[in-house]
Amino acid sequence: MHTTEPGPDYAGLAERFTTPLFVYEADAFERSYTQLRQALPHGVDIMYSLKANPNISVCALLGSLGAGAEVSSHAELVTALRAGVAPQDIIFLGPGKSDAELRACVEAGIAALVCESLEEAERLDALVARRGSEPFPVMLRVNPSFTAKGQGLAMGGKPRQFGIDERAVRDAKHRLADLTGVRVTGIHAYMGTRFLDHASVAANTGRILALAESLAADLGIGLETVDFGGGLGVAYFAGESDPDMDLLRRDMDEVIADFRQRNPRCRLMMESGRFLTARAGTYVVRVREVKESMGELFAVADGGTNHHMAAVGIGSFVKRDFPVRHLGAPDAPPTHRYSITGPLCTPNDLIVKKAPLPEVRPGDLIGIDRSGAYGPTASPGLFLSHGYPAEVLVHRGGADLVRVPDTTEDLLGRQRLVRTR
Ligand SMILES: *Cc1c(COP(=O)(O)O)cnc(C)c1O
């Protein structure tokens, strides 16, 4: 499923930065970015979804390669700006935006706010009117009447808290025309995540582009921008393979060329978090103890699902394992099956179940591959007060700490001791 390359000196990094540790590789981000760039026709902008990995150095790296940013909180917006992403290459989306977030978008002059409801557009309109600033560009996030094709966590075609139902968008012409502080420039739709099949991605893109054209006609607006989401996956589990990027290019060329003929100047955006980051990260834990219970071997490590919730299993009831390596003996043949667990007091703290590995001893390093997306950011790092781990970026010039691990004082410093008796 993946090739083993020489890779970083994990033992040296673990020694220098402590474990548990996320190791990110600059070259791997670059390879993923280039793959996606080459699979998309010229003129489709890649928007990096910070949700997948909000580390500012990761955002800066992807930004320097040419990615814009798709952000969903005030902190993500500030991250993208400080990372050096130009405001005109940033979009802000997500349900339940605060007034402070709307204001920050206007002040920064980002490319567009993606409105999740008409009420939100009205709130933005009022804010712009109070400030007396120019009408602010807005994309309407649509909850399409159709469901996505293909595997993955599908959205669309069902009740959702995201976006505006397609029907309601069609009926919104007059309500939107009253808003002088916002300018509807386009349509956004996001059909789901973990799509591995190129044909589904292209088919979904085609349907969203067609929907955008039809909605623009109903609303009487010129179509300046369409963001057709993304959700391109990577293989994690046995039987999966990474998307075929050559075939994706072939299919996307066709779908987009057709749209381009009618909309030559429309800015197109594709969002990507997982695809750009997953393969660039390895979660490195050190085994503290190896024990046997009723015939099953457990390697109890210093980090677990508190930093890597995704490894518990993504939307499935059957435990499926992320790719795992014995970093001290990467080429040795497996001798036993080990369940790798962390320091949490819950049986769910299971990173891999009965994975075949060479002999594991206390002190050995284990690497969970393809862990650059939805790692710490999507994990209960405060559970049992272990805190969030270190993150290191390995690049041609060496290796740098890009996130300092939490200490007990960091965790307790946020609390206030109030004695009530
Ligand atoms: C989560 C999310 C993304 C990123 O999805 P990936 O599968 O990580 O690429 C993009 N857009 C929206 C609207 C999202 O909610």
Short mmCIF file of C-alpha atoms and ligand atoms in Angstrom, two decimals:
data_model
loop_
_atom_site.label_atom_id
_atom_site.label_comp_id
_atom_site.label_asym_id
_atom_site.label_seq_id
_atom_site.Cartn_x
_atom_site.Cartn_y
_atom_site.Cartn_z
CA MET A 1 0.00 0.00 0.00
CA HIS A 2 2.88 2.37 0.68
CA THR A 3 6.57 2.18 -0.03
CA THR A 4 9.11 2.18 2.74
CA GLU A 5 11.66 4.87 2.03
CA PRO A 6 14.81 5.59 4.02
CA GLY A 7 12.88 8.22 5.99
CA PRO A 8 13.83 10.25 9.02
CA ASP A 9 16.05 9.13 11.88
CA TYR A 10 13.18 8.39 14.25
CA ALA A 11 15.42 7.23 17.10
CA GLY A 12 17.38 10.47 16.94
CA LEU A 13 14.23 12.56 16.76
CA ALA A 14 12.64 10.70 19.68
CA GLU A 15 15.80 11.21 21.71
CA ARG A 16 15.95 14.91 20.89
CA PHE A 17 12.27 15.83 21.11
CA THR A 18 10.81 13.13 23.42
CA THR A 19 7.86 10.88 22.68
CA PRO A 20 5.00 10.69 21.95
CA LEU A 21 5.80 12.69 18.87
CA PHE A 22 4.30 13.57 15.52
CA VAL A 23 6.96 13.62 12.80
CA TYR A 24 6.00 15.54 9.65
CA GLU A 25 8.09 15.37 6.49
CA ALA A 26 8.29 18.46 4.29
CA ASP A 27 9.08 16.42 1.18
CA ALA A 28 5.97 14.32 1.66
CA PHE A 29 3.71 17.37 1.91
CA GLU A 30 5.32 18.63 -1.26
CA ARG A 31 4.81 15.33 -3.07
CA SER A 32 1.14 15.28 -2.12
CA TYR A 33 0.64 18.89 -3.13
CA THR A 34 2.35 18.31 -6.49
CA GLN A 35 0.27 15.18 -7.12
CA LEU A 36 -2.94 17.09 -6.53
CA ARG A 37 -1.75 20.12 -8.52
CA GLN A 38 -0.96 17.89 -11.49
CA ALA A 39 -4.32 16.15 -11.24
CA LEU A 40 -6.23 19.42 -11.52
CA PRO A 41 -6.63 21.51 -14.63
CA HIS A 42 -4.94 24.89 -14.71
CA GLY A 43 -7.01 27.51 -12.97
CA VAL A 44 -8.42 25.31 -10.20
CA ASP A 45 -7.13 26.72 -6.92
CA ILE A 46 -6.23 24.29 -4.14
CA MET A 47 -7.55 25.46 -0.80
CA TYR A 48 -5.87 23.79 2.16
CA SER A 49 -8.40 22.80 4.84
CA LEU A 50 -6.64 23.67 8.08
CA LYS A 51 -9.05 21.41 9.96
CA ALA A 52 -6.91 18.41 8.93
CA ASN A 53 -3.71 19.79 10.44
CA PRO A 54 -3.74 23.33 11.80
CA ASN A 55 -0.02 23.52 12.55
CA ILE A 56 1.18 26.92 11.37
CA SER A 57 4.37 25.53 9.84
CA VAL A 58 2.39 22.98 7.86
CA CYS A 59 0.09 25.75 6.63
CA ALA A 60 3.09 27.92 5.74
CA LEU A 61 4.70 25.09 3.80
CA LEU A 62 1.55 24.33 1.81
CA GLY A 63 0.95 28.05 1.32
CA SER A 64 4.45 28.52 -0.06
CA LEU A 65 3.79 25.72 -2.54
CA GLY A 66 0.76 27.63 -3.81
CA ALA A 67 -2.18 26.48 -1.71
CA GLY A 68 -4.81 28.90 -0.45
CA ALA A 69 -6.55 28.24 2.86
CA GLU A 70 -10.00 27.10 3.90
CA VAL A 71 -10.51 28.07 7.52
CA SER A 72 -13.36 27.57 9.98
CA SER A 73 -12.47 29.43 13.15
CA HIS A 74 -10.88 32.69 14.21
CA ALA A 75 -7.72 30.87 15.23
CA GLU A 76 -7.49 29.08 11.87
CA LEU A 77 -7.94 32.42 10.09
CA VAL A 78 -5.13 33.98 12.10
CA THR A 79 -2.98 30.88 11.51
CA ALA A 80 -3.37 31.16 7.74
CA LEU A 81 -2.65 34.90 7.75
CA ARG A 82 0.45 34.55 9.96
CA ALA A 83 1.60 31.60 7.85
CA GLY A 84 1.70 34.03 4.94
CA VAL A 85 -1.35 32.98 2.94
CA ALA A 86 -2.65 36.04 1.07
CA PRO A 87 -6.13 37.18 2.23
CA GLN A 88 -7.43 36.87 -1.33
CA ASP A 89 -6.58 33.16 -1.15
CA ILE A 90 -8.47 32.49 2.09
CA ILE A 91 -12.10 31.46 2.49
CA PHE A 92 -13.91 31.06 5.80
CA LEU A 93 -16.68 28.49 6.22
CA GLY A 94 -18.42 26.52 8.91
CA PRO A 95 -21.65 26.60 10.86
CA GLY A 96 -22.26 28.92 13.80
CA LYS A 97 -19.81 31.70 12.98
CA SER A 98 -19.55 34.38 15.65
CA ASP A 99 -19.92 38.10 14.96
CA ALA A 100 -16.25 38.46 15.89
CA GLU A 101 -15.36 35.92 13.20
CA LEU A 102 -17.45 37.72 10.58
CA ARG A 103 -15.78 40.99 11.53
CA ALA A 104 -12.30 39.46 11.32
CA CYS A 105 -13.04 38.18 7.80
CA VAL A 106 -14.14 41.63 6.67
CA GLU A 107 -11.15 43.31 8.31
CA ALA A 108 -8.69 40.85 6.76
CA GLY A 109 -10.31 41.21 3.33
CA ILE A 110 -10.42 37.48 2.61
CA ALA A 111 -11.59 36.10 -0.74
CA ALA A 112 -15.05 35.13 0.46
CA LEU A 113 -17.13 34.14 3.40
CA VAL A 114 -19.00 30.90 2.79
CA CYS A 115 -22.47 31.41 4.24
CA GLU A 116 -24.11 28.42 5.85
CA SER A 117 -27.53 30.08 6.12
CA LEU A 118 -29.41 33.09 4.80
CA GLU A 119 -29.54 34.44 8.36
CA GLU A 120 -25.77 34.45 8.38
CA ALA A 121 -25.71 36.43 5.13
CA GLU A 122 -28.09 38.91 6.77
CA ARG A 123 -25.90 39.16 9.85
CA LEU A 124 -22.90 39.88 7.65
CA ASP A 125 -24.94 42.44 5.71
CA ALA A 126 -25.82 44.31 8.91
CA LEU A 127 -22.21 44.26 10.04
CA VAL A 128 -20.94 45.62 6.71
CA ALA A 129 -23.63 48.32 6.77
CA ARG A 130 -22.57 49.40 10.29
CA ARG A 131 -18.97 49.66 9.16
CA GLY A 132 -19.89 51.42 5.95
CA SER A 133 -17.50 49.16 4.02
CA GLU A 134 -17.77 47.74 0.50
CA PRO A 135 -20.18 44.86 -0.17
CA PHE A 136 -18.44 41.70 1.02
CA PRO A 137 -18.02 38.67 -1.30
CA VAL A 138 -20.03 35.66 -0.22
CA MET A 139 -20.40 32.14 -1.49
CA LEU A 140 -23.55 30.28 -0.56
CA ARG A 141 -22.95 26.80 0.77
CA VAL A 142 -25.59 24.57 -0.73
CA ASN A 143 -26.90 21.34 0.68
CA PRO A 144 -27.64 19.66 -2.66
CA SER A 145 -30.75 17.58 -3.15
CA PHE A 146 -28.56 14.73 -4.40
CA THR A 147 -26.16 12.52 -2.44
CA ALA A 148 -22.53 12.04 -3.31
CA LYS A 149 -21.45 9.16 -5.47
CA GLY A 150 -18.86 6.83 -4.08
CA GLN A 151 -17.64 5.68 -0.70
CA GLY A 152 -16.62 7.94 2.12
CA LEU A 153 -18.62 9.89 4.64
CA ALA A 154 -21.27 11.29 2.34
CA MET A 155 -23.09 14.56 2.76
CA GLY A 156 -25.83 16.12 0.69
CA GLY A 157 -29.31 14.84 -0.02
CA LYS A 158 -30.22 14.62 3.66
CA PRO A 159 -31.03 16.91 6.57
CA ARG A 160 -27.84 18.66 7.66
CA GLN A 161 -26.82 21.58 9.81
CA PHE A 162 -24.45 22.61 7.01
CA GLY A 163 -25.31 24.93 4.18
CA ILE A 164 -28.64 25.96 2.77
CA ASP A 165 -30.98 23.42 1.21
CA GLU A 166 -30.91 23.63 -2.56
CA ARG A 167 -34.62 24.47 -2.66
CA ALA A 168 -34.19 27.33 -0.23
CA VAL A 169 -31.35 28.79 -2.31
CA ARG A 170 -33.58 28.73 -5.39
CA ASP A 171 -36.22 30.70 -3.51
CA ALA A 172 -33.78 33.22 -2.03
CA LYS A 173 -33.42 35.64 -4.94
CA HIS A 174 -35.45 38.48 -3.44
CA ARG A 175 -34.22 38.01 0.09
CA LEU A 176 -30.62 38.19 -1.14
CA ALA A 177 -31.30 41.11 -3.46
CA ASP A 178 -32.20 43.21 -0.40
CA LEU A 179 -28.72 42.79 1.03
CA THR A 180 -26.54 45.69 -0.04
CA GLY A 181 -23.62 44.74 2.22
CA VAL A 182 -22.98 41.36 0.65
CA ARG A 183 -22.30 40.36 -2.90
CA VAL A 184 -23.11 36.75 -3.76
CA THR A 185 -20.24 35.71 -5.99
CA GLY A 186 -20.70 31.99 -6.12
CA ILE A 187 -21.63 28.61 -4.81
CA HIS A 188 -19.95 26.14 -2.47
CA ALA A 189 -20.75 22.48 -1.91
CA TYR A 190 -18.89 19.80 -0.01
CA MET A 191 -20.00 16.25 -0.61
CA GLY A 192 -18.05 14.33 2.01
CA THR A 193 -14.65 12.96 2.91
CA ARG A 194 -12.43 9.93 2.20
CA PHE A 195 -13.22 9.57 -1.49
CA LEU A 196 -10.70 7.17 -3.02
CA ASP A 197 -12.32 6.66 -6.39
CA HIS A 198 -11.32 9.23 -9.04
CA ALA A 199 -14.53 8.70 -11.00
CA SER A 200 -16.71 9.63 -8.01
CA VAL A 201 -14.71 12.79 -7.34
CA ALA A 202 -15.04 13.88 -10.96
CA ALA A 203 -18.73 12.95 -11.12
CA ASN A 204 -19.47 14.89 -7.92
CA THR A 205 -17.53 17.86 -9.26
CA GLY A 206 -19.55 17.80 -12.46
CA ARG A 207 -22.82 17.73 -10.57
CA ILE A 208 -21.78 20.60 -8.31
CA LEU A 209 -20.68 22.73 -11.29
CA ALA A 210 -24.00 22.08 -13.00
CA LEU A 211 -25.87 22.89 -9.80
CA ALA A 212 -23.90 26.12 -9.41
CA GLU A 213 -24.80 27.22 -12.94
CA SER A 214 -28.45 26.47 -12.41
CA LEU A 215 -28.56 28.23 -9.02
CA ALA A 216 -26.77 31.28 -10.41
CA ALA A 217 -29.42 31.49 -13.12
CA ASP A 218 -32.23 31.25 -10.54
CA LEU A 219 -30.59 33.88 -8.35
CA GLY A 220 -29.79 36.14 -11.28
CA ILE A 221 -26.11 36.42 -10.34
CA GLY A 222 -22.96 36.11 -12.39
CA LEU A 223 -20.95 33.09 -11.36
CA GLU A 224 -17.53 34.39 -10.24
CA THR A 225 -16.51 31.50 -7.94
CA VAL A 226 -17.41 27.86 -7.44
CA ASP A 227 -15.88 25.81 -4.66
CA PHE A 228 -16.67 22.17 -5.39
CA GLY A 229 -15.41 20.87 -2.06
CA GLY A 230 -12.99 18.00 -2.15
CA GLY A 231 -12.71 15.22 0.34
CA LEU A 232 -10.08 13.31 -1.61
CA GLY A 233 -8.91 10.41 0.54
CA VAL A 234 -5.80 8.34 1.07
CA ALA A 235 -5.58 4.61 1.71
CA TYR A 236 -5.38 3.66 5.38
CA PHE A 237 -6.65 0.13 5.61
CA ALA A 238 -6.05 -3.23 4.02
CA GLY A 239 -7.73 -3.44 0.63
CA GLU A 240 -7.67 0.31 0.02
CA SER A 241 -5.49 2.17 -2.45
CA ASP A 242 -4.69 5.83 -2.95
CA PRO A 243 -6.69 7.59 -5.66
CA ASP A 244 -5.34 7.17 -9.18
CA MET A 245 -4.21 10.70 -9.93
CA ASP A 246 -3.68 10.18 -13.66
CA LEU A 247 -7.24 9.02 -14.11
CA LEU A 248 -8.45 11.80 -11.86
CA ARG A 249 -6.72 14.30 -14.13
CA ARG A 250 -8.29 12.76 -17.21
CA ASP A 251 -11.81 12.88 -15.73
CA MET A 252 -11.44 16.34 -14.17
CA ASP A 253 -10.15 17.78 -17.45
CA GLU A 254 -13.30 16.67 -19.15
CA VAL A 255 -15.70 17.89 -16.48
CA ILE A 256 -14.01 21.25 -16.07
CA ALA A 257 -13.40 21.94 -19.77
CA ASP A 258 -17.13 21.66 -20.33
CA PHE A 259 -17.90 24.16 -17.55
CA ARG A 260 -15.07 26.47 -18.64
CA GLN A 261 -16.54 26.93 -22.10
CA ARG A 262 -19.57 28.61 -20.59
CA ASN A 263 -17.76 30.24 -17.63
CA PRO A 264 -14.29 31.19 -18.84
CA ARG A 265 -13.47 33.56 -15.98
CA CYS A 266 -15.04 31.77 -13.02
CA ARG A 267 -12.59 31.07 -10.19
CA LEU A 268 -12.68 27.38 -9.26
CA MET A 269 -11.62 26.03 -5.90
CA MET A 270 -11.05 22.54 -4.59
CA GLU A 271 -10.58 21.97 -0.88
CA SER A 272 -8.23 19.39 0.54
CA GLY A 273 -7.07 18.53 4.01
CA ARG A 274 -6.50 14.81 4.36
CA PHE A 275 -4.95 14.18 0.94
CA LEU A 276 -2.39 16.97 1.37
CA THR A 277 -1.30 16.01 4.89
CA ALA A 278 -2.10 12.41 5.89
CA ARG A 279 0.87 10.74 4.26
CA ALA A 280 3.35 13.31 5.54
CA GLY A 281 2.96 12.42 9.22
CA THR A 282 4.02 9.56 11.47
CA TYR A 283 2.88 9.22 15.06
CA VAL A 284 5.84 7.92 17.03
CA VAL A 285 5.30 6.30 20.41
CA ARG A 286 7.69 4.51 22.74
CA VAL A 287 6.69 1.16 24.18
CA ARG A 288 6.79 1.15 27.97
CA GLU A 289 5.74 -2.38 28.63
CA VAL A 290 4.87 -5.54 26.81
CA LYS A 291 2.38 -7.74 28.56
CA GLU A 292 0.32 -10.79 27.84
CA SER A 293 -3.30 -11.14 28.78
CA MET A 294 -5.17 -14.35 28.07
CA GLY A 295 -3.00 -15.13 25.11
CA GLU A 296 -3.01 -11.64 23.56
CA LEU A 297 0.14 -9.50 23.52
CA PHE A 298 -0.18 -5.83 24.42
CA ALA A 299 2.52 -3.25 23.78
CA VAL A 300 1.61 -0.43 26.14
CA ALA A 301 3.03 2.82 24.76
CA ASP A 302 3.47 6.36 26.06
CA GLY A 303 0.91 7.76 23.62
CA GLY A 304 -2.32 6.43 22.26
CA THR A 305 -5.65 7.51 20.94
CA ASN A 306 -5.48 10.64 23.09
CA HIS A 307 -3.37 12.01 20.21
CA HIS A 308 -4.71 9.87 17.43
CA MET A 309 -8.42 9.31 17.74
CA ALA A 310 -8.71 8.48 14.05
CA ALA A 311 -6.76 5.26 14.67
CA VAL A 312 -9.63 3.98 16.79
CA GLY A 313 -11.47 3.46 13.51
CA ILE A 314 -13.19 5.86 11.20
CA GLY A 315 -16.95 5.47 11.12
CA SER A 316 -16.76 1.71 11.37
CA PHE A 317 -17.66 -0.82 14.03
CA VAL A 318 -14.97 -3.25 13.04
CA LYS A 319 -11.51 -2.19 14.18
CA ARG A 320 -9.35 -1.47 11.14
CA ASP A 321 -5.69 -0.71 11.61
CA PHE A 322 -3.66 2.19 10.34
CA PRO A 323 -0.32 1.11 8.80
CA VAL A 324 2.13 0.44 11.63
CA ARG A 325 5.90 -0.07 11.73
CA HIS A 326 8.42 -1.23 14.28
CA LEU A 327 10.81 1.69 13.83
CA GLY A 328 13.71 -0.16 15.44
CA ALA A 329 13.43 -3.10 13.05
CA PRO A 330 11.61 -1.82 9.97
CA ASP A 331 12.72 -4.66 7.69
CA ALA A 332 12.50 -7.59 10.09
CA PRO A 333 9.75 -10.13 9.43
CA PRO A 334 6.80 -10.20 11.83
CA THR A 335 7.01 -12.74 14.63
CA HIS A 336 4.01 -11.98 16.83
CA ARG A 337 0.76 -10.06 16.81
CA TYR A 338 0.66 -7.06 19.10
CA SER A 339 -2.15 -4.81 20.16
CA ILE A 340 -0.67 -1.36 20.67
CA THR A 341 -2.32 0.64 23.40
CA GLY A 342 -1.68 3.96 25.12
CA PRO A 343 -1.82 5.39 28.62
CA LEU A 344 -5.58 5.95 28.89
CA CYS A 345 -7.81 4.06 31.30
CA THR A 346 -10.23 2.92 28.63
CA PRO A 347 -10.25 -0.23 26.49
CA ASN A 348 -10.86 2.02 23.48
CA ASP A 349 -7.31 3.28 23.76
CA LEU A 350 -6.22 0.82 21.12
CA ILE A 351 -4.15 2.11 18.20
CA VAL A 352 -3.79 -1.15 16.36
CA LYS A 353 -5.30 -4.54 17.19
CA LYS A 354 -3.21 -7.68 16.87
CA ALA A 355 -0.93 -6.24 14.21
CA PRO A 356 1.85 -8.53 12.95
CA LEU A 357 5.21 -7.05 14.00
CA PRO A 358 8.77 -8.14 14.68
CA GLU A 359 9.45 -8.72 18.35
CA VAL A 360 8.59 -5.62 20.40
CA ARG A 361 10.47 -4.84 23.61
CA PRO A 362 10.08 -2.08 26.18
CA GLY A 363 11.84 1.03 24.89
CA ASP A 364 11.17 0.25 21.22
CA LEU A 365 9.69 2.91 18.96
CA ILE A 366 6.50 2.23 17.02
CA GLY A 367 5.40 4.41 14.12
CA ILE A 368 1.82 4.83 12.97
CA ASP A 369 2.03 5.94 9.36
CA ARG A 370 -0.26 8.22 7.38
CA SER A 371 -0.99 10.17 10.52
CA GLY A 372 -0.46 13.72 9.29
CA ALA A 373 -4.21 14.46 9.05
CA TYR A 374 -6.79 14.58 11.84
CA GLY A 375 -4.21 13.64 14.47
CA PRO A 376 -3.89 15.86 17.55
CA THR A 377 -6.42 18.33 16.16
CA ALA A 378 -9.16 15.70 16.14
CA SER A 379 -8.19 13.90 19.33
CA PRO A 380 -9.07 14.17 23.01
CA GLY A 381 -5.61 15.35 24.01
CA LEU A 382 -6.76 16.54 27.41
CA PHE A 383 -8.19 13.17 28.38
CA LEU A 384 -6.50 11.99 31.58
CA SER A 385 -4.54 15.24 31.46
CA HIS A 386 -1.66 13.93 29.39
CA GLY A 387 -1.82 16.99 27.14
CA TYR A 388 -0.93 17.36 23.48
CA PRO A 389 2.35 15.98 22.14
CA ALA A 390 5.33 17.49 20.37
CA GLU A 391 5.23 17.96 16.61
CA VAL A 392 8.40 18.06 14.53
CA LEU A 393 8.89 19.08 10.90
CA VAL A 394 11.71 17.30 9.10
CA HIS A 395 13.02 19.20 6.08
CA ARG A 396 16.15 19.47 3.99
CA GLY A 397 17.72 21.79 6.50
CA GLY A 398 17.16 19.48 9.47
CA ALA A 399 14.34 18.99 11.94
CA ASP A 400 12.49 21.62 13.92
CA LEU A 401 10.05 21.48 16.75
CA VAL A 402 6.83 23.03 15.39
CA ARG A 403 4.74 22.37 18.47
CA VAL A 404 5.97 22.28 22.03
CA PRO A 405 4.41 19.43 24.05
CA ASP A 406 2.05 20.38 26.87
CA THR A 407 3.38 20.27 30.39
CA THR A 408 1.45 19.79 33.59
CA GLU A 409 1.82 23.51 34.25
CA ASP A 410 0.34 24.30 30.81
CA LEU A 411 -2.68 22.19 31.65
CA LEU A 412 -3.14 23.43 35.21
CA GLY A 413 -2.37 27.02 34.25
CA ARG A 414 -5.75 27.20 32.49
CA GLN A 415 -7.61 26.16 35.63
CA ARG A 416 -8.51 28.19 38.69
CA LEU A 417 -8.58 26.63 42.11
CA VAL A 418 -11.75 27.71 43.88
CA ARG A 419 -12.39 26.13 47.27
CA THR A 420 -16.04 26.25 48.16
CA ARG A 421 -15.66 24.88 51.65
C1 LIG B 1 -13.56 18.68 6.54
C2 LIG B 1 -13.81 19.54 5.38
C3 LIG B 1 -12.85 19.63 4.35
C4 LIG B 1 -11.59 18.81 4.35
O1 LIG B 1 -11.89 17.49 4.04
P1 LIG B 1 -10.75 16.43 3.69
O2 LIG B 1 -11.48 15.17 3.54
O3 LIG B 1 -9.80 16.41 4.86
O4 LIG B 1 -10.06 16.89 2.47
C5 LIG B 1 -13.10 20.47 3.30
N1 LIG B 1 -14.24 21.21 3.25
C6 LIG B 1 -15.18 21.15 4.21
C7 LIG B 1 -16.39 21.97 4.08
C8 LIG B 1 -15.01 20.31 5.31
O5 LIG B 1 -15.95 20.24 6.25
#
